[in-house]
CSV table of N, CA and C in Angstrom, one decimal:
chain,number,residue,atom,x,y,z
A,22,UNK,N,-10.9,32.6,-18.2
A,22,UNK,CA,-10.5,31.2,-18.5
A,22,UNK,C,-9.3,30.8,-17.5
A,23,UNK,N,-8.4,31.7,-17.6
A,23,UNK,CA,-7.6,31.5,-16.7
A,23,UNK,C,-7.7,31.4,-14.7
A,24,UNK,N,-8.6,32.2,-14.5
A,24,UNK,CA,-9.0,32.0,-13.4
A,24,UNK,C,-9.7,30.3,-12.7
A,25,UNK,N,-10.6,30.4,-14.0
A,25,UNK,CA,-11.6,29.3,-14.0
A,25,UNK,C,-10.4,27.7,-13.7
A,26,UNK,N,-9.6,28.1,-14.7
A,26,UNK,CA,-8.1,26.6,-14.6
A,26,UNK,C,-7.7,26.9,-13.4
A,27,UNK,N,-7.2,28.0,-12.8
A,27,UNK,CA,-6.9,27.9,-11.7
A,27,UNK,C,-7.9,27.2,-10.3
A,28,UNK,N,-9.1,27.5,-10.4
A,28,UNK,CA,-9.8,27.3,-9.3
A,28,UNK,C,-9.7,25.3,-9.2
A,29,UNK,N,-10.0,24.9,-11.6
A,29,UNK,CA,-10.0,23.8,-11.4
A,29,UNK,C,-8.8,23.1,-10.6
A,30,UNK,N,-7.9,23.1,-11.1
A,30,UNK,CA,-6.8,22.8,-10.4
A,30,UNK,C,-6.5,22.8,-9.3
A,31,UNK,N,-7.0,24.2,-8.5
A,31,UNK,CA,-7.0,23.7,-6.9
A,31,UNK,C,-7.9,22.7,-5.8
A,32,UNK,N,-8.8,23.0,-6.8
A,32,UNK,CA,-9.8,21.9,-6.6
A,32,UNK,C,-9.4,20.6,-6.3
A,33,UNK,N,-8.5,20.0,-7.9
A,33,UNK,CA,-8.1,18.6,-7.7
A,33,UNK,C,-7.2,18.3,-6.8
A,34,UNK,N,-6.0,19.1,-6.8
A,34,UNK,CA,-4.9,19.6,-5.5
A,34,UNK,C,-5.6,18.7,-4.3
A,35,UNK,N,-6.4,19.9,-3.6
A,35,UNK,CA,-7.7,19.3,-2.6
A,35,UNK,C,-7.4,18.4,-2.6
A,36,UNK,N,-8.0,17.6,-3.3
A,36,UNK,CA,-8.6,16.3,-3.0
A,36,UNK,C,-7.7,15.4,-3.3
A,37,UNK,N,-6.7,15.4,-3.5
A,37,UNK,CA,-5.3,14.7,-3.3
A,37,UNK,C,-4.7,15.1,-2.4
A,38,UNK,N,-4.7,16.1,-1.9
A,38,UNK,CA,-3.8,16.4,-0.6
A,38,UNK,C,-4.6,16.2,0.8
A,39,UNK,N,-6.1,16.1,1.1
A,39,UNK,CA,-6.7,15.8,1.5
A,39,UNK,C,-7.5,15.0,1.4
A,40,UNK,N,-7.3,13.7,0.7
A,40,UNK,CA,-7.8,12.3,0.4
A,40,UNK,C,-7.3,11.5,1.7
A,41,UNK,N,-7.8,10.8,2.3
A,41,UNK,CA,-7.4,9.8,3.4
A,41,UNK,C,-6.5,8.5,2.6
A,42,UNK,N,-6.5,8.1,1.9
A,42,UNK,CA,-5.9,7.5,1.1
A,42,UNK,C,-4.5,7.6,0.2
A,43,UNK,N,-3.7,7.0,0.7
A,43,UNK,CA,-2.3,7.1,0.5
A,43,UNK,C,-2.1,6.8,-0.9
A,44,UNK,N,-1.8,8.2,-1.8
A,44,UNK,CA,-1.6,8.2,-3.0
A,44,UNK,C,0.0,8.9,-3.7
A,45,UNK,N,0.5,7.7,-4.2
A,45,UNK,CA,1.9,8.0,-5.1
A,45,UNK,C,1.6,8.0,-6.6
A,46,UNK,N,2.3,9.0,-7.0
A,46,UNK,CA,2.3,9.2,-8.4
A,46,UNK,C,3.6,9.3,-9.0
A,47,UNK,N,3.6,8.6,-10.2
A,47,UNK,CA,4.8,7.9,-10.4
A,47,UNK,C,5.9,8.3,-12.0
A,48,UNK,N,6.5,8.5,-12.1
A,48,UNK,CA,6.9,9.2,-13.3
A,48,UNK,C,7.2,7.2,-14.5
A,49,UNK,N,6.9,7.4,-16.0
A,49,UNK,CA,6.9,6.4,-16.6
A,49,UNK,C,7.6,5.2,-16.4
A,50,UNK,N,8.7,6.2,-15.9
A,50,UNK,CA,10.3,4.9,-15.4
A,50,UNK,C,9.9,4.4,-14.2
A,51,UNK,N,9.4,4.4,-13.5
A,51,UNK,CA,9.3,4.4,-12.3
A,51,UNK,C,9.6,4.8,-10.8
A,52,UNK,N,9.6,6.0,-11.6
A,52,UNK,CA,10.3,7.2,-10.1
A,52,UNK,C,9.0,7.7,-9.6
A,53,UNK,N,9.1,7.5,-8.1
A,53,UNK,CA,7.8,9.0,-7.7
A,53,UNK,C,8.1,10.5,-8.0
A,54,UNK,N,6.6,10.7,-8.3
A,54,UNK,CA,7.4,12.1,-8.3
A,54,UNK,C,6.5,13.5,-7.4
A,55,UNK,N,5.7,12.3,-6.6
A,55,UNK,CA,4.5,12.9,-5.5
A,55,UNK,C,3.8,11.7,-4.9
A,56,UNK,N,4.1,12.4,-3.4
A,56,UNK,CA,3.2,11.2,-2.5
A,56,UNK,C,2.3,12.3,-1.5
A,57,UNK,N,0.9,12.1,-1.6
A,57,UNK,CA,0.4,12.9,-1.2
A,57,UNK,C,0.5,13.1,0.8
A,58,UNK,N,0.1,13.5,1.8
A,58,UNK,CA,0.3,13.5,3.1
A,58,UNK,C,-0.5,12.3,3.5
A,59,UNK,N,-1.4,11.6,3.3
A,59,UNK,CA,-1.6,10.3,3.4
A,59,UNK,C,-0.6,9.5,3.2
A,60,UNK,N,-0.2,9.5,2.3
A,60,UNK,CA,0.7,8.2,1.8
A,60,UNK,C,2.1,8.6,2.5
A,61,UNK,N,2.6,9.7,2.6
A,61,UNK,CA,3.5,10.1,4.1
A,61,UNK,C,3.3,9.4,5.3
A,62,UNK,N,2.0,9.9,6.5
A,62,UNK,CA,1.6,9.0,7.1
A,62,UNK,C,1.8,7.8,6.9
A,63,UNK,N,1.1,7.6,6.2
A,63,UNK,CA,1.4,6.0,6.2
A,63,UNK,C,2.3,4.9,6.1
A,64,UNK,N,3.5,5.8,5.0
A,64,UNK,CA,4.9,5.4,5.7
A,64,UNK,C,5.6,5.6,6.7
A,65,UNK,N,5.0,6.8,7.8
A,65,UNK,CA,5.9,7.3,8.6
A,65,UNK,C,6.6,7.9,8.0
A,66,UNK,N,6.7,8.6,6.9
A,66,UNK,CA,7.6,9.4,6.0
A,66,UNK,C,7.8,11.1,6.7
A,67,UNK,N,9.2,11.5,7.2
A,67,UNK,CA,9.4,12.7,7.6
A,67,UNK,C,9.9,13.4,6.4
A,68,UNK,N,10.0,14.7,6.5
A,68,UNK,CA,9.7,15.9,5.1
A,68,UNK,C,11.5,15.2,4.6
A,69,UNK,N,12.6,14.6,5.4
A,69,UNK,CA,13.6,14.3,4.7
A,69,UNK,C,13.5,13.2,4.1
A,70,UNK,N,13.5,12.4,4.8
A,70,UNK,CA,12.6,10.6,4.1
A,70,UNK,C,12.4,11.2,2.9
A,71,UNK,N,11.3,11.9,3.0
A,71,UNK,CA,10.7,11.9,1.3
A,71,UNK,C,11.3,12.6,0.6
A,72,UNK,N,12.3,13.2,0.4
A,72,UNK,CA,13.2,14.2,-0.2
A,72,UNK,C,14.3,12.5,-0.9
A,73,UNK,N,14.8,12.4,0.3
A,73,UNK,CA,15.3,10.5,-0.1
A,73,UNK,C,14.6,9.7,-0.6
A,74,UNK,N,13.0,9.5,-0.8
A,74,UNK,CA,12.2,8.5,-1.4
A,74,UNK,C,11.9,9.1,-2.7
A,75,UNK,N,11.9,10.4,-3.1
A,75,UNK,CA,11.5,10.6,-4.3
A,75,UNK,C,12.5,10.9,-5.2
A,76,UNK,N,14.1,10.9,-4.9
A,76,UNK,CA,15.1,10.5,-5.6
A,76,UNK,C,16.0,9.6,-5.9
A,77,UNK,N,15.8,8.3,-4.8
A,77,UNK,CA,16.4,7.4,-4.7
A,77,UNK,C,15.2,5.3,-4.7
A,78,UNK,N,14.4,6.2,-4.9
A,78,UNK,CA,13.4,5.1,-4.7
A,78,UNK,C,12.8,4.9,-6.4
A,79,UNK,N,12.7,3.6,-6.7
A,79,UNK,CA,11.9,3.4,-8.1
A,79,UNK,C,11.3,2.1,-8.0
A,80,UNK,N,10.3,1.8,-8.4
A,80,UNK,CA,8.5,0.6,-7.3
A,80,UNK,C,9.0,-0.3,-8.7
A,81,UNK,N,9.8,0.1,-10.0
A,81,UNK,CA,9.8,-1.1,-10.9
A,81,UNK,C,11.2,-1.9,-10.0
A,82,UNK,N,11.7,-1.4,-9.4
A,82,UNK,CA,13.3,-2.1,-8.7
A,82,UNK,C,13.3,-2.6,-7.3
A,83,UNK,N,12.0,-2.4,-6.5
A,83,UNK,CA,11.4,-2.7,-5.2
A,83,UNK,C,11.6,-4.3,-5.1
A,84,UNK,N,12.6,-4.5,-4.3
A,84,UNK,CA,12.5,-6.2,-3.9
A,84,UNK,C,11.0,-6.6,-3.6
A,85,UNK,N,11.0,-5.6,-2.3
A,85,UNK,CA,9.7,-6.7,-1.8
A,85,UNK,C,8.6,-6.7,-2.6
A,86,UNK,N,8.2,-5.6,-3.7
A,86,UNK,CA,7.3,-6.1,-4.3
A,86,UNK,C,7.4,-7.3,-5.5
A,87,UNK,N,8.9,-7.1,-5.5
A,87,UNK,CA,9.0,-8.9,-6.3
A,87,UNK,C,8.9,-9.8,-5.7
A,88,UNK,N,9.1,-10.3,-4.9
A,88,UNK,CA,8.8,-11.2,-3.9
A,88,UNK,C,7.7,-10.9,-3.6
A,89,UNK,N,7.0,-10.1,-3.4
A,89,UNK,CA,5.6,-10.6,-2.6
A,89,UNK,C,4.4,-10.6,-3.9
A,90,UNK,N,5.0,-10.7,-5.3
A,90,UNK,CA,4.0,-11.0,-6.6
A,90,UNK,C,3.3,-9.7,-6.8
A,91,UNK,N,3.7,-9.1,-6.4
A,91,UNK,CA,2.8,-7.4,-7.2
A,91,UNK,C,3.1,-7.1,-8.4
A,92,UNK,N,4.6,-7.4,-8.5
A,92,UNK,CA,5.3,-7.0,-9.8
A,92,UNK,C,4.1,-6.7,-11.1
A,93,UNK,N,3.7,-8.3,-11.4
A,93,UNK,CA,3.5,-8.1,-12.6
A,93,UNK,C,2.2,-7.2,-12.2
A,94,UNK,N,1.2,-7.0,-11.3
A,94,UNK,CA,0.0,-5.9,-11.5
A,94,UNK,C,0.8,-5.2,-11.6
A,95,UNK,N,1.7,-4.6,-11.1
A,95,UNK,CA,2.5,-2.9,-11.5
A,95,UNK,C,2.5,-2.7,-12.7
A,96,UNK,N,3.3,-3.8,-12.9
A,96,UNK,CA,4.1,-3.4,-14.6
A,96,UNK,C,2.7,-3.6,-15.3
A,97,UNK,N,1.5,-4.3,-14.9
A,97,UNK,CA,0.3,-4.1,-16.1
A,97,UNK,C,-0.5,-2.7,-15.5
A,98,UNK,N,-0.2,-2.0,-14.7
A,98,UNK,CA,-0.7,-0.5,-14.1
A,98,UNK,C,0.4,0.3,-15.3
A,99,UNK,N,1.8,0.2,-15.3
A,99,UNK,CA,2.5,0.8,-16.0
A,99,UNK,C,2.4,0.9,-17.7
A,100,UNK,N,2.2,-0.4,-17.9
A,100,UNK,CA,1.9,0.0,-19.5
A,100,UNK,C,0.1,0.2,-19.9
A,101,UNK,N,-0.7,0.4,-18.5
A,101,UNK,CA,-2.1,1.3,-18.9
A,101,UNK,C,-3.2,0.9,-18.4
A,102,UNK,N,-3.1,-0.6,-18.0
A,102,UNK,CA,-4.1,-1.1,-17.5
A,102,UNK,C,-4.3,-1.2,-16.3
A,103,UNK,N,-5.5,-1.0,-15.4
A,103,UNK,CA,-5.5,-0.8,-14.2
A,103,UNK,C,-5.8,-1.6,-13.5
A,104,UNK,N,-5.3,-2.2,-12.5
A,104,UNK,CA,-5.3,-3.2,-11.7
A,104,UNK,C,-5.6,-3.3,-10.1
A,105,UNK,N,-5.9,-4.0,-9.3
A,105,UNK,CA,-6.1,-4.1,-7.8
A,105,UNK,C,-5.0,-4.8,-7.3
A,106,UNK,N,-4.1,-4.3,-6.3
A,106,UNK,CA,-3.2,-5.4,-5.6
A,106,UNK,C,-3.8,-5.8,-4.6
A,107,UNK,N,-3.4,-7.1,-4.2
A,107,UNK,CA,-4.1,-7.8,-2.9
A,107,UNK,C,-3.3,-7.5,-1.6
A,108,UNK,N,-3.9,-7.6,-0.7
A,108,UNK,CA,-3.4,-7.3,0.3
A,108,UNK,C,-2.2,-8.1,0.7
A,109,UNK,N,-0.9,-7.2,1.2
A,109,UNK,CA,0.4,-8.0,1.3
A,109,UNK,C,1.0,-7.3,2.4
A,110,UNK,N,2.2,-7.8,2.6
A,110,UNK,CA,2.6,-7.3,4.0
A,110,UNK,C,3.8,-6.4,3.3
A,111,UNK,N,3.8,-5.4,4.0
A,111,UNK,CA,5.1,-4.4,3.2
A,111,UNK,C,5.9,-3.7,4.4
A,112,UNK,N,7.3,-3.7,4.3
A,112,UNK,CA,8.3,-3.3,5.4
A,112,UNK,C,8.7,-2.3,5.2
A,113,UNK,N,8.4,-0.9,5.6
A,113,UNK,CA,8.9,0.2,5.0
A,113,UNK,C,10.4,0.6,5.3
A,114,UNK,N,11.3,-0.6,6.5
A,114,UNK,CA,12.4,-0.4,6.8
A,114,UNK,C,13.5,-1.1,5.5
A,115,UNK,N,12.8,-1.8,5.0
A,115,UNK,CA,13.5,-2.7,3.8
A,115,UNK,C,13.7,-1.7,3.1
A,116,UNK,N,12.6,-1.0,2.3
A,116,UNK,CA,12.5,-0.1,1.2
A,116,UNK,C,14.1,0.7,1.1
A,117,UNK,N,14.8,0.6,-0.4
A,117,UNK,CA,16.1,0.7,-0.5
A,117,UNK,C,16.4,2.2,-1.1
A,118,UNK,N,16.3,3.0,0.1
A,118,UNK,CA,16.5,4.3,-0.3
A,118,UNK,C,18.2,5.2,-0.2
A,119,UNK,N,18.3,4.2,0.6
A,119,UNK,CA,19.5,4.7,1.1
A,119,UNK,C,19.6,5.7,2.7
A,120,UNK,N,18.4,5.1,3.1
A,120,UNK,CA,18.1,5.6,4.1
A,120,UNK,C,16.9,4.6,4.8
A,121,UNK,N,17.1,4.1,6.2
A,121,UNK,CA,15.8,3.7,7.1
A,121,UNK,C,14.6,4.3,7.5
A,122,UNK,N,13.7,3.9,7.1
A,122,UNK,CA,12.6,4.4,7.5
A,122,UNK,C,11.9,3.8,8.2
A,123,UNK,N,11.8,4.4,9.5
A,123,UNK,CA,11.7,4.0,10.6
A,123,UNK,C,10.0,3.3,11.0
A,124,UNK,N,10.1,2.6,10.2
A,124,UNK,CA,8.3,2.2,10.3
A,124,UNK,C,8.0,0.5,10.8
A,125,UNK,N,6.9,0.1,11.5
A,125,UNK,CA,6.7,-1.3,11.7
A,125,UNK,C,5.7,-1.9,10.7
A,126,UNK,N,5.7,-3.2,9.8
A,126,UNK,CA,5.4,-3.3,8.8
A,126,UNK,C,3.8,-3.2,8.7
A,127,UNK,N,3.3,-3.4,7.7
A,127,UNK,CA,1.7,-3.1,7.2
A,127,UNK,C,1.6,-3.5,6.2
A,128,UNK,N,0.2,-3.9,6.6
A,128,UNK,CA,-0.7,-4.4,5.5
A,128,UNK,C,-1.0,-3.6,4.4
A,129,UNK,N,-0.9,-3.7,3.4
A,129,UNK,CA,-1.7,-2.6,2.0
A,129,UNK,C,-1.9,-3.4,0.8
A,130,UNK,N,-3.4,-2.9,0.6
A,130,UNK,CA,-3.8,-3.2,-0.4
A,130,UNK,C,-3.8,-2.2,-1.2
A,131,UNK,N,-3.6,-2.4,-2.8
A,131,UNK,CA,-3.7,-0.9,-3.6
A,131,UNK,C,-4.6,-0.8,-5.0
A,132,UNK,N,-4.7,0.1,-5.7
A,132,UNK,CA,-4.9,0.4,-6.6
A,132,UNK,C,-4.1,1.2,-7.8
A,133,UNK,N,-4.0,0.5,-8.8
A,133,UNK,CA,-3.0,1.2,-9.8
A,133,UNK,C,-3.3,1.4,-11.2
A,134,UNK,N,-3.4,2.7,-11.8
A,134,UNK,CA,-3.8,3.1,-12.6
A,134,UNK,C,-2.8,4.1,-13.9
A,135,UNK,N,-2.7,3.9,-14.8
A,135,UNK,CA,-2.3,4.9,-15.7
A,135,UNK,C,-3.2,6.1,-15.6
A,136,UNK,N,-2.7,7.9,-16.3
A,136,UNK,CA,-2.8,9.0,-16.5
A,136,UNK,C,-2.2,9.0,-17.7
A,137,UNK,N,-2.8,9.4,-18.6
A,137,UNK,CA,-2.7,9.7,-20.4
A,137,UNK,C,-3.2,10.9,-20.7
A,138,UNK,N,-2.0,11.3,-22.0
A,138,UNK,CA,-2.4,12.9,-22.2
A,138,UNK,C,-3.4,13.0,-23.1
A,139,UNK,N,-3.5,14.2,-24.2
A,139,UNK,CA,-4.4,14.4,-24.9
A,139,UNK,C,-4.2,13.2,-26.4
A,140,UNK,N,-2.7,12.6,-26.6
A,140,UNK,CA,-2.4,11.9,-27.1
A,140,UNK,C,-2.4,10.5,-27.1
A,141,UNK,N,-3.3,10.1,-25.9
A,141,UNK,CA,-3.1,8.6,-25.6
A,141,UNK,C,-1.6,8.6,-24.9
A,142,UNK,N,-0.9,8.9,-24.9
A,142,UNK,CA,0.5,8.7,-24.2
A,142,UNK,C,0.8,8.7,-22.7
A,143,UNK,N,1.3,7.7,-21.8
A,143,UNK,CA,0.6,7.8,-20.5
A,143,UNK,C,2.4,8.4,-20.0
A,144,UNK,N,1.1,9.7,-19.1
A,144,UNK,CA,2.4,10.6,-18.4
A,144,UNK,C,2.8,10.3,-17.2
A,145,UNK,N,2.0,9.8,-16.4
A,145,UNK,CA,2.0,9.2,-14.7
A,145,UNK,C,1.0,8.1,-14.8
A,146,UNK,N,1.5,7.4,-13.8
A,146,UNK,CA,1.0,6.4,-12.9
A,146,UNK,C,0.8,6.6,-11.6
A,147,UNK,N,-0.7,6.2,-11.1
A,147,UNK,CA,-1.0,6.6,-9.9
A,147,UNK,C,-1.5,5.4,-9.0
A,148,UNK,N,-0.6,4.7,-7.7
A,148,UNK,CA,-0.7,4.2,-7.1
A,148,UNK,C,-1.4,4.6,-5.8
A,149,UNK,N,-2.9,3.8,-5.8
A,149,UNK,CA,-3.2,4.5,-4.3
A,149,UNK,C,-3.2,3.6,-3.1
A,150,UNK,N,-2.4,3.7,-1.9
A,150,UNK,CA,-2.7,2.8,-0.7
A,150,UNK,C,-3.4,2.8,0.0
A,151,UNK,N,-4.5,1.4,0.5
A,151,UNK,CA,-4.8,1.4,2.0
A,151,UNK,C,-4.1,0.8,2.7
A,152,UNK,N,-4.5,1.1,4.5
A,152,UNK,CA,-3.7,0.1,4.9
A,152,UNK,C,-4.9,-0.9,5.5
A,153,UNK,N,-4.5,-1.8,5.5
A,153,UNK,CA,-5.2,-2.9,6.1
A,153,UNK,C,-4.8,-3.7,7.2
A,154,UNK,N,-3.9,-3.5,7.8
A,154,UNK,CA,-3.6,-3.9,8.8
A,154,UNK,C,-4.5,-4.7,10.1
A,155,UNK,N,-5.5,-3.8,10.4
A,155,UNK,CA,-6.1,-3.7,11.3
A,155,UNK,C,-7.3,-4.9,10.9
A,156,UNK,N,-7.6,-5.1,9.9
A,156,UNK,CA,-8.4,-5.8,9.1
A,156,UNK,C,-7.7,-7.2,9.4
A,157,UNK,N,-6.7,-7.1,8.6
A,157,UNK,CA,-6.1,-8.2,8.8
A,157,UNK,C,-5.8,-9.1,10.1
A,158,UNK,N,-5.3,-7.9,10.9
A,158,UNK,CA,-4.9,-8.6,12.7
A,158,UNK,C,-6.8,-9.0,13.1
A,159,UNK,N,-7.6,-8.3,12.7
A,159,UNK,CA,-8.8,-8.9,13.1
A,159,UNK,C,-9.3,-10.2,12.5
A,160,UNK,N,-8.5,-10.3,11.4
A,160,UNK,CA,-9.1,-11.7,10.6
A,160,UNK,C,-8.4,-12.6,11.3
A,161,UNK,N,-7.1,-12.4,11.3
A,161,UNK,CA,-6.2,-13.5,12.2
A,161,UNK,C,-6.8,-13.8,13.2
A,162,UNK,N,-6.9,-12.8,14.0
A,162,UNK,CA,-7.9,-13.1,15.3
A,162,UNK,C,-9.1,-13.7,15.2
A,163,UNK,N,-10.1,-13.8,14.3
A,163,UNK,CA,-10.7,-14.8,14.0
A,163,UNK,C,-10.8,-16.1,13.9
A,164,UNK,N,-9.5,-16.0,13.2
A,164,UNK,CA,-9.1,-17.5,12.7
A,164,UNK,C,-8.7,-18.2,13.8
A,165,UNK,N,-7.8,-17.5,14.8
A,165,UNK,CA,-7.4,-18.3,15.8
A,165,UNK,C,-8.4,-18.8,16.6
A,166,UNK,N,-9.1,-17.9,16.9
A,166,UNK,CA,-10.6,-18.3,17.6
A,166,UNK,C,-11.1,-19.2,17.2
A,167,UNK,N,-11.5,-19.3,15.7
A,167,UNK,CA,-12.1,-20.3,15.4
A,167,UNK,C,-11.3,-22.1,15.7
A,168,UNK,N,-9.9,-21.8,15.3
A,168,UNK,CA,-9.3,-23.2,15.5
A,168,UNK,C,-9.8,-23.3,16.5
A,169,UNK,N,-9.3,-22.6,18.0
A,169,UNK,CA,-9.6,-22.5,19.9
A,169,UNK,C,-10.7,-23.3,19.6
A,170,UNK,N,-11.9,-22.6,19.3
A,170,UNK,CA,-13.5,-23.5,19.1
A,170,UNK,C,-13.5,-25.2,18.6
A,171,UNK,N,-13.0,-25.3,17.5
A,171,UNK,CA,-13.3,-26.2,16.7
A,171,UNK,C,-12.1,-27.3,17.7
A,172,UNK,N,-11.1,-27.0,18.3
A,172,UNK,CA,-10.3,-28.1,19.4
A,172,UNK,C,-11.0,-28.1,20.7
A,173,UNK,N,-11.7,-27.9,20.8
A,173,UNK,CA,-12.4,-27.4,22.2
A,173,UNK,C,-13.6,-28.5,21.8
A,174,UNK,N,-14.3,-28.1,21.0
A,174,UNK,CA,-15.4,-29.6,20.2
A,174,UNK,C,-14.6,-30.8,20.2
A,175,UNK,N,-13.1,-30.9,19.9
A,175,UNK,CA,-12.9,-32.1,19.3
A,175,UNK,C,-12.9,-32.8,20.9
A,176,UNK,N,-11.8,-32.2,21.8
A,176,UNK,CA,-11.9,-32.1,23.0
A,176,UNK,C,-13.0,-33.2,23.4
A,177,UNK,N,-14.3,-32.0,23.2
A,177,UNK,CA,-15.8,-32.6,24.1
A,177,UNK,C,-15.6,-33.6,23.7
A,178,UNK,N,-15.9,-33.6,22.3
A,178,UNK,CA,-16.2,-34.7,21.7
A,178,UNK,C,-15.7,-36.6,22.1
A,179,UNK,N,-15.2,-35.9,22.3
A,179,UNK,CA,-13.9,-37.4,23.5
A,179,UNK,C,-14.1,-37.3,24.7
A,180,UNK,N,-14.8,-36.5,24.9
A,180,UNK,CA,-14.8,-37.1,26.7
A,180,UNK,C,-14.0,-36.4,27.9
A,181,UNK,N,-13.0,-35.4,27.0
A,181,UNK,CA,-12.0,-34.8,27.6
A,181,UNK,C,-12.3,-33.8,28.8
A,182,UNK,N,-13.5,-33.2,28.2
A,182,UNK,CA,-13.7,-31.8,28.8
A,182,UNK,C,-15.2,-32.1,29.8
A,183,UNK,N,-15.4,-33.0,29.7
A,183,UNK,CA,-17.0,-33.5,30.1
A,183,UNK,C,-16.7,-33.5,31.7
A,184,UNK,N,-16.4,-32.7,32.7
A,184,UNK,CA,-16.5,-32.4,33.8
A,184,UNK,C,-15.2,-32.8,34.4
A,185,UNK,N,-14.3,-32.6,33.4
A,185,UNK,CA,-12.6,-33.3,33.6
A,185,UNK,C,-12.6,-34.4,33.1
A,186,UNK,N,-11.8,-35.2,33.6
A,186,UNK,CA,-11.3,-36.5,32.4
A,186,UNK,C,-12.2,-37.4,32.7
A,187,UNK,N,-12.6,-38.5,31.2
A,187,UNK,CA,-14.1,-39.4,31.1
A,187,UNK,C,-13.2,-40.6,32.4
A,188,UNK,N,-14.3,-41.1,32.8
A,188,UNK,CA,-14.4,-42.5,33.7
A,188,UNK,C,-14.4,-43.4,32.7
């Protein structure tokens, strides 16, 4: 039996420590109390950083996510219910550790979930990040394109562009 827990366990390990997806897990108050090497990455997080983020950092006392409206999905991840955050722009130089973290800002979208024991009683909360960045700077770049297009028509449309200026 014992062996058999062990293997489970390493198992799950695995797949959190090697998940591509940036995953924090959060103690009830809102302390981390594990961020797996994704979620490092992805802050740019060096092995001290995170020695500093997991004792001086708490996601219920996070400015930016008051200001940028996450709050209340959190706090409804925290008392059980699981929620999707929408994609937001997040500064990892802000984040108030008491220390800079030396990162250029990014997009993330998340997912936030309670962990409950055998008693219903929820022991962790597990925040997982993407980043979206890349997504984003490509939508933007869409959009800009599209205005370009749609003034470019208005343009024709007048006469403007019709072989240089109308007669």
């Amino acid at each position: 039996i014992q062996e058999a827990l062990e293997s489970s366990e390493a198992r799950f390990r695995n797949l959190i420590e090697q998940s591509p997806i940036g995953t924090v897990v959060f103690h009830p108050d809102g302390r981390p109390a594990y961020a797996n090497p994704a979620q490092r990455k992805l802050m740019g997080l060096r092995s001290n950083e995170l020695r500093f983020l997991l004792t001086n950092y708490n996601i219920l006392e996070d400015r930016q996510l008051i200001e940028s409206g996450w709050m209340p999905l959190i706090r409804k991840g925290f008392a059980g219910e699981p929620a999707a955050l929408p994609p937001t722009l997040y500064e990892p130089r802000k984040v108030d550790i008491g220390k800079v973290i030396d990162h250029d800002p990014l997009w993330l979208r998340a997912h936030i979930f309670a962990v409950r024991d055998a008693h219903d009683q929820i022991v962790e909360i597990v925040l997982a990040y993407e980043d979206v960045t890349e997504q984003k700077k490509a939508e933007e770049d869409r959009k800009r394109l599209e205005e370009q297009v749609l003034h470019v028509q208005k343009l024709k449309s007048l006469g403007v562009l019709a072989g240089g200026i109308a007669h």
